[in-house]
Tab-separated table of C-alpha atoms and ligand atoms in Angstrom:
chain	number	residue	atom	x	y	z
A	872	MET	CA	-12.088	-28.562	-22.021
A	873	ASN	CA	-9.682	-27.238	-24.539
A	874	ASP	CA	-9.972	-29.816	-27.940
A	875	THR	CA	-9.204	-27.088	-30.116
A	876	LEU	CA	-6.445	-25.039	-30.662
A	877	GLN	CA	-8.745	-21.957	-31.605
A	878	ALA	CA	-8.023	-19.016	-29.698
A	879	THR	CA	-11.097	-17.566	-27.464
A	880	PRO	CA	-12.261	-14.294	-29.467
A	881	ALA	CA	-11.420	-11.355	-27.305
A	882	GLU	CA	-14.677	-10.165	-27.352
A	883	SER	CA	-16.474	-13.636	-26.222
A	884	ALA	CA	-18.883	-13.019	-23.271
A	885	VAL	CA	-17.432	-13.317	-19.450
A	886	THR	CA	-19.113	-12.528	-16.558
A	887	ARG	CA	-18.485	-12.520	-12.867
A	888	ALA	CA	-19.472	-16.508	-12.584
A	889	ASP	CA	-16.658	-17.434	-14.726
A	890	PHE	CA	-14.148	-16.149	-11.912
A	891	ASP	CA	-15.343	-19.220	-9.726
A	892	GLN	CA	-14.760	-21.757	-12.591
A	893	LEU	CA	-11.324	-20.310	-13.799
A	894	LEU	CA	-9.526	-18.777	-11.081
A	895	VAL	CA	-7.622	-20.160	-8.085
A	896	PRO	CA	-10.023	-18.870	-5.398
A	897	VAL	CA	-7.541	-16.967	-3.196
A	898	TYR	CA	-10.040	-13.540	-3.590
A	899	ALA	CA	-13.742	-13.384	-3.231
A	900	PRO	CA	-14.524	-10.547	-5.713
A	901	SER	CA	-17.547	-8.228	-5.465
A	902	GLN	CA	-20.513	-8.918	-8.114
A	903	LEU	CA	-19.391	-5.756	-9.595
A	904	VAL	CA	-16.850	-6.102	-12.808
A	905	PRO	CA	-15.414	-2.939	-13.638
A	906	ARG	CA	-15.002	-2.058	-17.677
A	907	SER	CA	-13.344	1.336	-17.395
A	908	ALA	CA	-12.513	4.428	-15.233
A	909	ARG	CA	-11.413	7.996	-15.443
A	910	GLY	CA	-10.519	10.008	-12.476
A	911	LEU	CA	-12.744	8.603	-9.400
A	912	TRP	CA	-15.131	7.261	-11.650
A	913	LEU	CA	-15.557	3.856	-12.898
A	914	GLN	CA	-17.980	1.845	-14.813
A	915	ASP	CA	-19.113	-1.762	-14.929
A	916	ALA	CA	-20.135	-3.268	-18.735
A	917	ALA	CA	-23.828	-2.115	-18.043
A	918	GLY	CA	-22.512	1.607	-17.866
A	919	THR	CA	-23.350	2.054	-14.396
A	920	GLU	CA	-21.110	4.376	-12.481
A	921	TYR	CA	-19.391	4.312	-9.107
A	922	LEU	CA	-17.358	6.610	-7.349
A	923	ASP	CA	-14.096	4.648	-6.225
A	924	LEU	CA	-12.849	5.347	-3.181
A	925	THR	CA	-10.573	2.845	-3.177
A	926	SER	CA	-7.890	3.613	-5.875
A	927	GLY	CA	-7.416	-0.330	-6.590
A	928	ILE	CA	-6.229	-0.557	-2.827
A	929	GLY	CA	-3.996	3.021	-2.583
A	930	VAL	CA	-2.701	2.521	-6.080
A	931	THR	CA	-4.170	4.489	-8.607
A	932	SER	CA	-3.386	7.532	-6.626
A	933	LEU	CA	-3.333	10.042	-9.416
A	934	GLY	CA	-7.090	8.593	-10.411
A	935	HIS	CA	-7.719	6.334	-13.041
A	936	GLY	CA	-6.360	6.913	-16.755
A	937	HIS	CA	-4.367	10.241	-15.383
A	938	PRO	CA	-3.526	11.901	-18.565
A	939	ALA	CA	0.467	12.477	-17.831
A	940	VAL	CA	1.128	8.760	-17.047
A	941	LEU	CA	-1.030	7.710	-19.953
A	942	GLN	CA	1.254	9.632	-22.181
A	943	ALA	CA	4.459	8.564	-20.340
A	944	LEU	CA	3.314	4.883	-20.829
A	945	GLN	CA	2.234	5.643	-24.621
A	946	ALA	CA	5.261	7.334	-25.412
A	947	GLN	CA	7.673	4.825	-23.656
A	948	ALA	CA	5.690	1.950	-25.014
A	949	ALA	CA	6.139	3.191	-28.721
A	950	GLN	CA	10.007	3.345	-27.869
A	951	LEU	CA	11.488	0.502	-25.791
A	952	TRP	CA	9.558	-1.997	-23.338
A	953	HIS	CA	12.247	-4.186	-22.120
A	954	VAL	CA	16.244	-4.817	-22.083
A	955	GLY	CA	16.941	-7.077	-19.177
A	956	ASN	CA	19.363	-6.313	-16.571
A	957	GLY	CA	22.486	-6.889	-18.954
A	958	TYR	CA	21.670	-3.195	-19.662
A	959	THR	CA	20.596	-0.354	-17.804
A	960	ASN	CA	18.268	1.859	-19.480
A	961	GLU	CA	17.058	6.056	-19.149
A	962	PRO	CA	13.906	5.851	-17.791
A	963	VAL	CA	14.895	3.910	-14.893
A	964	LEU	CA	17.875	6.388	-14.433
A	965	ARG	CA	15.642	8.998	-14.564
A	966	LEU	CA	13.370	7.649	-12.010
A	967	ALA	CA	16.353	6.636	-9.382
A	968	ARG	CA	17.646	10.152	-9.582
A	969	LEU	CA	14.138	11.499	-8.415
A	970	LEU	CA	13.671	9.077	-5.866
A	971	THR	CA	16.869	9.838	-4.521
A	972	GLN	CA	16.874	13.805	-4.920
A	973	HIS	CA	13.380	13.605	-3.018
A	974	THR	CA	14.172	11.216	-0.085
A	975	PHE	CA	16.937	10.362	2.445
A	976	ALA	CA	18.335	7.607	0.070
A	977	ASP	CA	20.995	7.873	-2.415
A	978	ARG	CA	20.391	4.163	-4.106
A	979	ALA	CA	17.460	2.612	-5.087
A	980	PHE	CA	16.865	-1.172	-6.296
A	981	PHE	CA	13.437	-1.923	-8.570
A	982	CYS	CA	11.058	-4.961	-8.551
A	983	ASN	CA	7.507	-5.377	-9.481
A	984	SER	CA	5.629	-5.015	-6.152
A	985	GLY	CA	5.340	-4.251	-2.485
A	986	ALA	CA	6.311	-7.631	-1.322
A	987	GLU	CA	9.596	-7.758	-3.788
A	988	ALA	CA	10.352	-4.608	-2.457
A	989	ASN	CA	10.430	-5.551	1.314
A	990	GLU	CA	11.413	-9.159	0.368
A	991	ALA	CA	14.621	-7.064	-1.097
A	992	ALA	CA	15.061	-5.002	2.223
A	993	LEU	CA	14.923	-8.335	4.451
A	994	LYS	CA	17.412	-9.917	2.455
A	995	LEU	CA	19.304	-6.889	2.558
A	996	ALA	CA	19.343	-6.538	6.147
A	997	ARG	CA	20.020	-10.143	6.776
A	998	ARG	CA	23.530	-9.864	4.696
A	999	HIS	CA	24.304	-6.346	6.035
A	1000	ALA	CA	24.344	-7.990	9.188
A	1001	ALA	CA	26.119	-11.185	8.090
A	1002	LEU	CA	28.625	-9.073	6.499
A	1003	ARG	CA	29.341	-6.605	9.443
A	1004	HIS	CA	28.473	-8.611	12.502
A	1005	GLY	CA	28.522	-12.206	11.850
A	1006	ALA	CA	26.229	-15.065	11.408
A	1007	ALA	CA	24.678	-14.498	15.117
A	1008	ARG	CA	22.851	-11.492	13.906
A	1009	ARG	CA	20.011	-12.110	12.338
A	1010	ARG	CA	16.435	-11.749	13.974
A	1011	ILE	CA	14.032	-9.478	12.528
A	1012	VAL	CA	11.694	-7.833	14.331
A	1013	ALA	CA	8.189	-6.930	13.013
A	1014	CYS	CA	4.987	-5.785	14.449
A	1015	GLN	CA	1.824	-7.478	15.073
A	1016	GLN	CA	-1.077	-6.707	12.618
A	1017	SER	CA	1.599	-5.683	10.103
A	1018	PHE	CA	1.257	-6.425	6.611
A	1019	HIS	CA	4.368	-7.025	4.554
A	1020	GLY	CA	3.234	-9.224	1.561
A	1021	ARG	CA	2.541	-12.408	0.692
A	1022	THR	CA	5.872	-14.171	-0.148
A	1023	LEU	CA	6.817	-16.774	2.300
A	1024	PHE	CA	9.482	-14.178	3.952
A	1025	THR	CA	7.373	-11.326	3.943
A	1026	VAL	CA	4.020	-12.936	5.142
A	1027	THR	CA	6.127	-14.267	7.835
A	1028	ALA	CA	7.195	-10.780	8.534
A	1029	GLY	CA	3.713	-9.587	8.527
A	1030	GLY	CA	2.264	-10.046	12.002
A	1031	GLN	CA	-0.903	-11.914	11.124
A	1032	PRO	CA	-0.914	-15.514	11.759
A	1033	LYS	CA	-3.853	-16.535	9.630
A	1034	TYR	CA	-2.066	-15.488	6.462
A	1035	THR	CA	0.949	-18.164	7.416
A	1036	GLU	CA	-1.140	-21.170	8.628
A	1037	GLY	CA	-0.337	-24.178	6.554
A	1038	PHE	CA	2.494	-22.425	4.712
A	1039	GLU	CA	4.780	-23.832	7.622
A	1040	PRO	CA	8.087	-24.107	7.409
A	1041	LEU	CA	8.480	-20.676	8.006
A	1042	PRO	CA	11.592	-18.845	7.589
A	1043	PRO	CA	12.955	-18.720	11.283
A	1044	ASP	CA	14.168	-15.800	13.770
A	1045	ILE	CA	11.335	-13.616	12.969
A	1046	GLY	CA	9.719	-12.059	16.124
A	1047	HIS	CA	6.525	-10.060	16.592
A	1048	ILE	CA	5.902	-7.115	19.076
A	1049	PRO	CA	3.023	-4.963	19.583
A	1050	PHE	CA	2.433	-1.847	17.352
A	1051	ASN	CA	3.072	1.468	19.307
A	1052	ASP	CA	4.271	-0.542	22.427
A	1053	ILE	CA	7.592	1.200	23.270
A	1054	PRO	CA	8.733	-0.885	26.630
A	1055	ALA	CA	8.144	-4.034	24.375
A	1056	ALA	CA	10.370	-2.665	21.524
A	1057	GLU	CA	13.055	-2.047	24.021
A	1058	ARG	CA	12.993	-5.446	25.143
A	1059	ALA	CA	12.767	-7.017	21.839
A	1060	ILE	CA	15.459	-4.904	20.141
A	1061	GLY	CA	18.808	-6.735	21.318
A	1062	GLU	CA	22.214	-7.303	19.799
A	1063	ASN	CA	20.568	-10.340	17.726
A	1064	VAL	CA	18.703	-8.247	15.874
A	1065	CYS	CA	19.530	-7.081	12.292
A	1066	ALA	CA	16.195	-5.085	11.562
A	1067	VAL	CA	13.052	-3.944	12.453
A	1068	ILE	CA	10.546	-3.710	9.891
A	1069	VAL	CA	7.300	-1.432	10.326
A	1070	GLU	CA	4.631	0.416	8.690
A	1071	PRO	CA	4.226	4.415	9.617
A	1072	VAL	CA	0.674	4.001	9.351
A	1073	GLN	CA	-0.771	0.133	9.544
A	1074	GLY	CA	-2.838	-0.183	6.782
A	1075	GLU	CA	-4.431	-3.838	6.216
A	1076	GLY	CA	-4.181	-3.890	10.286
A	1077	GLY	CA	-6.535	-1.370	10.522
A	1078	VAL	CA	-5.578	1.927	9.677
A	1079	VAL	CA	-3.278	2.835	12.467
A	1080	PRO	CA	-0.830	5.552	12.523
A	1081	ALA	CA	2.495	5.103	14.494
A	1082	THR	CA	2.906	7.814	17.151
A	1083	ARG	CA	5.997	9.886	16.341
A	1084	ASP	CA	7.617	8.764	19.974
A	1085	TYR	CA	7.156	4.942	18.692
A	1086	LEU	CA	9.045	5.485	15.472
A	1087	LEU	CA	11.764	8.004	17.308
A	1088	ALA	CA	11.898	4.833	19.859
A	1089	LEU	CA	12.503	2.550	17.327
A	1090	ARG	CA	15.242	4.806	15.741
A	1091	GLU	CA	17.089	4.915	18.928
A	1092	PHE	CA	16.725	1.482	19.670
A	1093	CYS	CA	18.092	0.321	16.208
A	1094	ASP	CA	21.053	2.701	16.664
A	1095	ARG	CA	21.946	1.401	19.993
A	1096	VAL	CA	22.440	-1.806	18.900
A	1097	GLY	CA	23.651	-1.571	15.021
A	1098	ALA	CA	19.989	-2.688	13.393
A	1099	LEU	CA	18.605	-1.256	10.464
A	1100	LEU	CA	15.203	0.345	10.335
A	1101	ILE	CA	12.926	-0.541	7.704
A	1102	PHE	CA	9.896	1.618	6.964
A	1103	ASP	CA	7.342	-0.017	4.822
A	1104	GLU	CA	5.539	2.647	3.002
A	1105	VAL	CA	4.052	0.675	-0.022
A	1106	GLN	CA	0.809	1.786	1.283
A	1107	CYS	CA	1.267	4.828	3.321
A	1108	GLY	CA	4.051	6.508	1.065
A	1109	LEU	CA	3.817	8.637	-1.804
A	1110	GLY	CA	1.849	11.383	-0.872
A	1111	ARG	CA	-0.783	9.468	0.912
A	1112	THR	CA	-0.537	11.285	4.124
A	1113	GLY	CA	0.057	14.382	2.706
A	1114	GLU	CA	3.706	14.049	2.709
A	1115	LEU	CA	5.861	12.576	-0.247
A	1116	TYR	CA	6.550	9.940	2.411
A	1117	ALA	CA	5.327	9.521	5.691
A	1118	TYR	CA	8.603	9.234	7.474
A	1119	MET	CA	8.957	13.162	6.578
A	1120	GLY	CA	5.827	13.994	8.701
A	1121	TYR	CA	7.348	12.029	11.519
A	1122	GLY	CA	10.767	13.507	11.079
A	1123	VAL	CA	12.178	10.152	11.410
A	1124	GLU	CA	14.537	8.717	8.844
A	1125	PRO	CA	14.729	4.888	8.395
A	1126	ASP	CA	17.925	3.325	6.942
A	1127	ILE	CA	15.581	1.171	4.035
A	1128	LEU	CA	12.174	2.301	2.864
A	1129	THR	CA	9.748	0.149	0.544
A	1130	THR	CA	7.341	1.700	-1.750
A	1131	ALA	CA	5.125	0.516	-4.446
A	1132	LYS	CA	1.427	0.749	-4.763
A	1133	ALA	CA	1.167	4.303	-5.783
A	1134	LEU	CA	4.626	4.302	-7.282
A	1135	GLY	CA	3.113	3.121	-10.787
A	1136	ASN	CA	-0.575	4.143	-10.527
A	1137	GLY	CA	-1.610	0.528	-11.921
A	1138	TYR	CA	1.563	-0.262	-13.638
A	1139	PRO	CA	3.377	-3.112	-11.553
A	1140	VAL	CA	6.447	-1.369	-9.765
A	1141	GLY	CA	8.305	-1.531	-6.500
A	1142	ALA	CA	11.210	0.099	-4.906
A	1143	MET	CA	13.750	-0.253	-2.151
A	1144	LEU	CA	15.466	2.753	-1.232
A	1145	THR	CA	18.621	2.901	1.149
A	1146	ARG	CA	21.855	4.584	1.459
A	1147	GLU	CA	25.149	3.867	-0.037
A	1148	ALA	CA	26.491	2.270	2.818
A	1149	VAL	CA	23.752	-0.253	3.430
A	1150	ALA	CA	23.579	-0.815	-0.379
A	1151	ALA	CA	26.965	-1.883	-0.593
A	1152	SER	CA	26.160	-5.080	1.021
A	1153	LEU	CA	24.589	-5.841	-1.980
A	1154	THR	CA	26.620	-6.720	-4.832
A	1155	ALA	CA	26.458	-7.703	-8.310
A	1156	GLY	CA	24.599	-11.164	-8.873
A	1157	THR	CA	23.528	-11.374	-5.177
A	1158	HIS	CA	19.750	-10.272	-5.567
A	1159	GLY	CA	17.499	-9.174	-8.595
A	1160	THR	CA	14.900	-9.678	-10.841
A	1161	THR	CA	13.806	-9.736	-14.644
A	1162	TYR	CA	11.456	-6.728	-15.091
A	1163	GLY	CA	12.833	-4.782	-12.129
A	1164	GLY	CA	12.960	-1.248	-13.656
A	1165	ASN	CA	12.344	-2.079	-16.908
A	1166	PRO	CA	11.891	0.921	-19.447
A	1167	LEU	CA	8.012	1.095	-19.205
A	1168	ALA	CA	8.029	0.693	-15.242
A	1169	GLY	CA	10.217	3.503	-15.205
A	1170	ALA	CA	8.807	5.816	-17.723
A	1171	VAL	CA	5.302	5.620	-16.007
A	1172	ALA	CA	6.673	5.452	-12.331
A	1173	GLY	CA	9.201	8.854	-12.998
A	1174	ALA	CA	5.665	10.494	-14.307
A	1175	VAL	CA	3.936	9.497	-10.983
A	1176	VAL	CA	6.970	10.985	-8.294
A	1177	GLN	CA	7.417	14.069	-10.473
A	1178	ILE	CA	3.518	14.990	-10.028
A	1179	ILE	CA	3.333	13.953	-6.355
A	1180	ALA	CA	6.378	15.366	-5.128
A	1181	GLN	CA	5.156	18.690	-5.955
A	1182	PRO	CA	4.714	20.686	-2.720
A	1183	ALA	CA	1.456	22.364	-4.208
A	1184	PHE	CA	0.088	19.020	-4.945
A	1185	LEU	CA	0.878	17.664	-1.270
A	1186	ALA	CA	-0.445	20.834	0.076
A	1187	ARG	CA	-3.600	19.949	-1.635
A	1188	VAL	CA	-3.750	16.333	-0.051
A	1189	ARG	CA	-3.653	17.800	3.184
A	1190	GLU	CA	-6.653	20.010	2.473
A	1191	ALA	CA	-8.802	17.366	0.995
A	1192	SER	CA	-7.863	15.210	3.927
A	1193	ALA	CA	-9.108	17.999	6.227
A	1194	ARG	CA	-12.640	18.413	4.362
A	1195	LEU	CA	-12.940	14.560	4.384
A	1196	GLN	CA	-12.277	14.240	7.775
A	1197	ALA	CA	-14.677	16.873	8.806
A	1198	GLY	CA	-17.251	15.282	6.961
A	1199	LEU	CA	-16.414	12.007	8.484
A	1200	GLN	CA	-16.626	13.325	11.710
A	1201	GLY	CA	-20.232	14.535	10.600
A	1202	LEU	CA	-21.439	11.252	9.666
A	1203	MET	CA	-20.333	9.953	13.189
A	1204	ARG	CA	-22.329	12.465	14.972
A	1205	GLU	CA	-25.359	11.995	12.257
A	1206	PHE	CA	-25.348	8.314	12.999
A	1207	PRO	CA	-24.535	8.026	16.850
A	1208	GLY	CA	-23.415	4.053	17.683
A	1209	LEU	CA	-22.509	3.274	14.229
A	1210	PHE	CA	-18.658	4.185	14.221
A	1211	THR	CA	-16.293	5.017	17.205
A	1212	GLU	CA	-13.507	6.588	15.614
A	1213	VAL	CA	-12.087	8.115	12.621
A	1214	ARG	CA	-8.568	7.488	12.258
A	1215	GLY	CA	-5.439	7.607	9.998
A	1216	ALA	CA	-3.551	10.042	8.140
A	1217	GLY	CA	-4.073	12.041	5.012
A	1218	LEU	CA	-6.234	10.272	2.695
A	1219	MET	CA	-5.576	6.942	4.527
A	1220	LEU	CA	-8.574	6.771	6.526
A	1221	GLY	CA	-10.538	4.110	8.656
A	1222	LEU	CA	-14.245	4.243	10.214
A	1223	VAL	CA	-13.917	1.963	12.888
A	1224	LEU	CA	-17.305	0.047	13.712
A	1225	ALA	CA	-18.853	0.710	17.059
A	1226	GLU	CA	-19.262	-2.922	19.234
A	1227	ALA	CA	-22.668	-3.702	18.165
A	1228	HIS	CA	-21.632	-3.901	14.335
A	1229	ARG	CA	-18.344	-5.682	15.181
A	1230	GLY	CA	-17.253	-8.095	12.148
A	1231	ARG	CA	-19.565	-6.451	9.636
A	1232	ALA	CA	-17.195	-3.883	7.649
A	1233	ARG	CA	-17.738	-6.169	4.563
A	1234	ASP	CA	-21.559	-5.791	4.946
A	1235	PHE	CA	-20.902	-1.978	4.862
A	1236	THR	CA	-19.129	-1.858	1.715
A	1237	ARG	CA	-21.525	-4.390	-0.007
A	1238	ALA	CA	-24.140	-1.567	0.989
A	1239	ALA	CA	-22.026	1.346	-0.281
A	1240	GLU	CA	-21.748	-0.507	-3.896
A	1241	LEU	CA	-25.622	-0.335	-3.751
A	1242	GLU	CA	-25.240	3.318	-3.490
A	1243	ARG	CA	-22.520	3.331	-6.157
A	1244	LEU	CA	-19.642	4.007	-3.626
A	1245	MET	CA	-16.743	1.938	-3.665
A	1246	LEU	CA	-14.879	1.331	0.013
A	1247	LEU	CA	-12.406	-0.853	1.203
A	1248	ILE	CA	-12.162	-2.967	4.783
A	1249	ALA	CA	-9.376	-3.314	6.746
A	1250	GLY	CA	-9.951	-6.236	9.045
A	1251	PRO	CA	-13.553	-7.276	9.811
A	1252	ASP	CA	-13.904	-3.994	11.946
A	1253	VAL	CA	-12.645	-1.202	10.207
A	1254	VAL	CA	-14.269	0.760	6.782
A	1255	ARG	CA	-11.170	1.857	4.959
A	1256	LEU	CA	-11.418	4.812	2.668
A	1257	LEU	CA	-8.056	5.232	0.004
A	1258	PRO	CA	-9.556	7.668	-2.632
A	1259	ALA	CA	-7.396	9.077	-5.175
A	1260	LEU	CA	-5.317	11.953	-4.014
A	1261	VAL	CA	-6.837	13.914	-6.835
A	1262	ILE	CA	-10.024	13.718	-5.037
A	1263	SER	CA	-12.017	17.107	-5.639
A	1264	ASP	CA	-14.274	19.150	-3.090
A	1265	ALA	CA	-17.025	18.104	-4.965
A	1266	GLU	CA	-16.136	14.737	-5.089
A	1267	ILE	CA	-15.801	14.814	-1.403
A	1268	ASP	CA	-19.102	15.959	-0.999
A	1269	ALA	CA	-20.737	13.317	-3.305
A	1270	ALA	CA	-18.609	10.866	-1.303
A	1271	LEU	CA	-20.015	11.715	2.027
A	1272	GLN	CA	-23.587	11.635	0.572
A	1273	ARG	CA	-23.358	8.694	-0.618
A	1274	LEU	CA	-21.783	7.412	2.624
A	1275	ARG	CA	-24.847	8.826	4.496
A	1276	ALA	CA	-27.160	6.585	2.065
A	1277	THR	CA	-24.989	3.922	2.752
A	1278	ALA	CA	-25.053	4.327	6.640
A	1279	ARG	CA	-28.958	4.523	6.349
A	1280	ARG	CA	-29.071	1.293	4.310
A	1281	PHE	CA	-26.860	-0.365	6.374
A	1282	LEU	CA	-28.637	0.457	9.914
A	1283	ALA	CA	-32.367	-0.300	8.377
A	1284	PRO	CA	-33.781	-3.527	9.542
A	1285	ALA	CA	-33.428	-6.271	7.334
A	1286	ALA	CA	-36.818	-6.566	5.119
B	298	PLP	C1	-0.078	-4.105	-0.196
B	298	PLP	C2	1.160	-3.829	0.861
B	298	PLP	C3	2.148	-4.855	0.786
B	298	PLP	C4	2.265	-5.794	-0.369
B	298	PLP	O1	2.388	-4.912	-1.772
B	298	PLP	P1	2.213	-5.977	-2.915
B	298	PLP	O2	2.350	-5.115	-3.910
B	298	PLP	O3	0.690	-6.546	-2.800
B	298	PLP	O4	3.075	-6.960	-3.186
B	298	PLP	C5	3.156	-4.502	1.682
B	298	PLP	N1	3.216	-3.803	2.468
B	298	PLP	C6	2.105	-3.039	2.989
B	298	PLP	C7	2.404	-1.817	3.848
B	298	PLP	C8	1.514	-2.937	1.836
B	298	PLP	O5	0.209	-2.043	1.993
């Protein structure tokens, strides 16, 4: 109860229990409350150290507290934070130049999250089709088990009904097809479709890469009817697969690409990238957001992209991926009957629990925490690893050692 106007002292003690009293209960966080972190190592209030293979869900790809990113943020914070969209600013112009130089795109729109980047992409696709083809062409095709964010439009595009239940009425004219199913895509992509949205590597849906043939087929079907192809690279982009963007490894170009998560290494920023002819369908006043591409976001993201886009950096991601994947294959052999598959791409990997352990991915991550290892899940049956891309060989080996200890703990009969 607030019966005085006194501010809460910044140092007042808070605990995990306060979460259950104070927060809208849309999350069920771990009991571990992180306090500080550097690189892949994170500490709680008691000073216990954890090896972080989550990167804050694929966000801190350069590790916690990366010096160049910290420097960019501090220098910009001392200079200019925010001006509003009545003015542009130098950091965002540099960032737009970087992103367009390094990708298929020649136009960028900035926002604050992955959902907002996808919201912009879907709105652009609808408007582009309305201007070019008339009102009848407005259907959006997305994949089952996909995830595109939590705004009403993007959560409806996501192919997981449990996330839309109770939020009806949903935006109409959005259909879902099974992922990696070419005949189903061909049937669904007709003259009424304005866009197809797909994750080149499904993240939340279980760490499932698209096949090259599938993305090539989507490209062909979209071109056939004049629909836009949107790649949601919010999770798989920015070096995660060992390519700057996953589409580059596939050799299939989208019309619109969305990127966020790792773009700010923890500073909230997202972007939608596209070509001039498509971008022209959004004119002044048709879309926007207050913070989108503000100087702080621009400076931080600029530092991030400059590092990740270096060929030597991406080569090291591929090398680290090979070492980690080999180690995970070894883990599978050491504990037969625990996992059936290591899948994914680059440093976006999933361990698929065997039939006997279905539904227990969360139990596995809880066991890992007792071994001071932080892991993610991707649905109830998949343990997901998204380590920072700067993970060293020694850290990969330490992670594998802790994973073995976790597997022993997980498989031990309950006391
Ligand atoms: C996380 C994620 C989003 C949503 O990003 P937010 O920043 O949480 O809005 C969208 N698409 C994919 C593929 C994601 O992994």
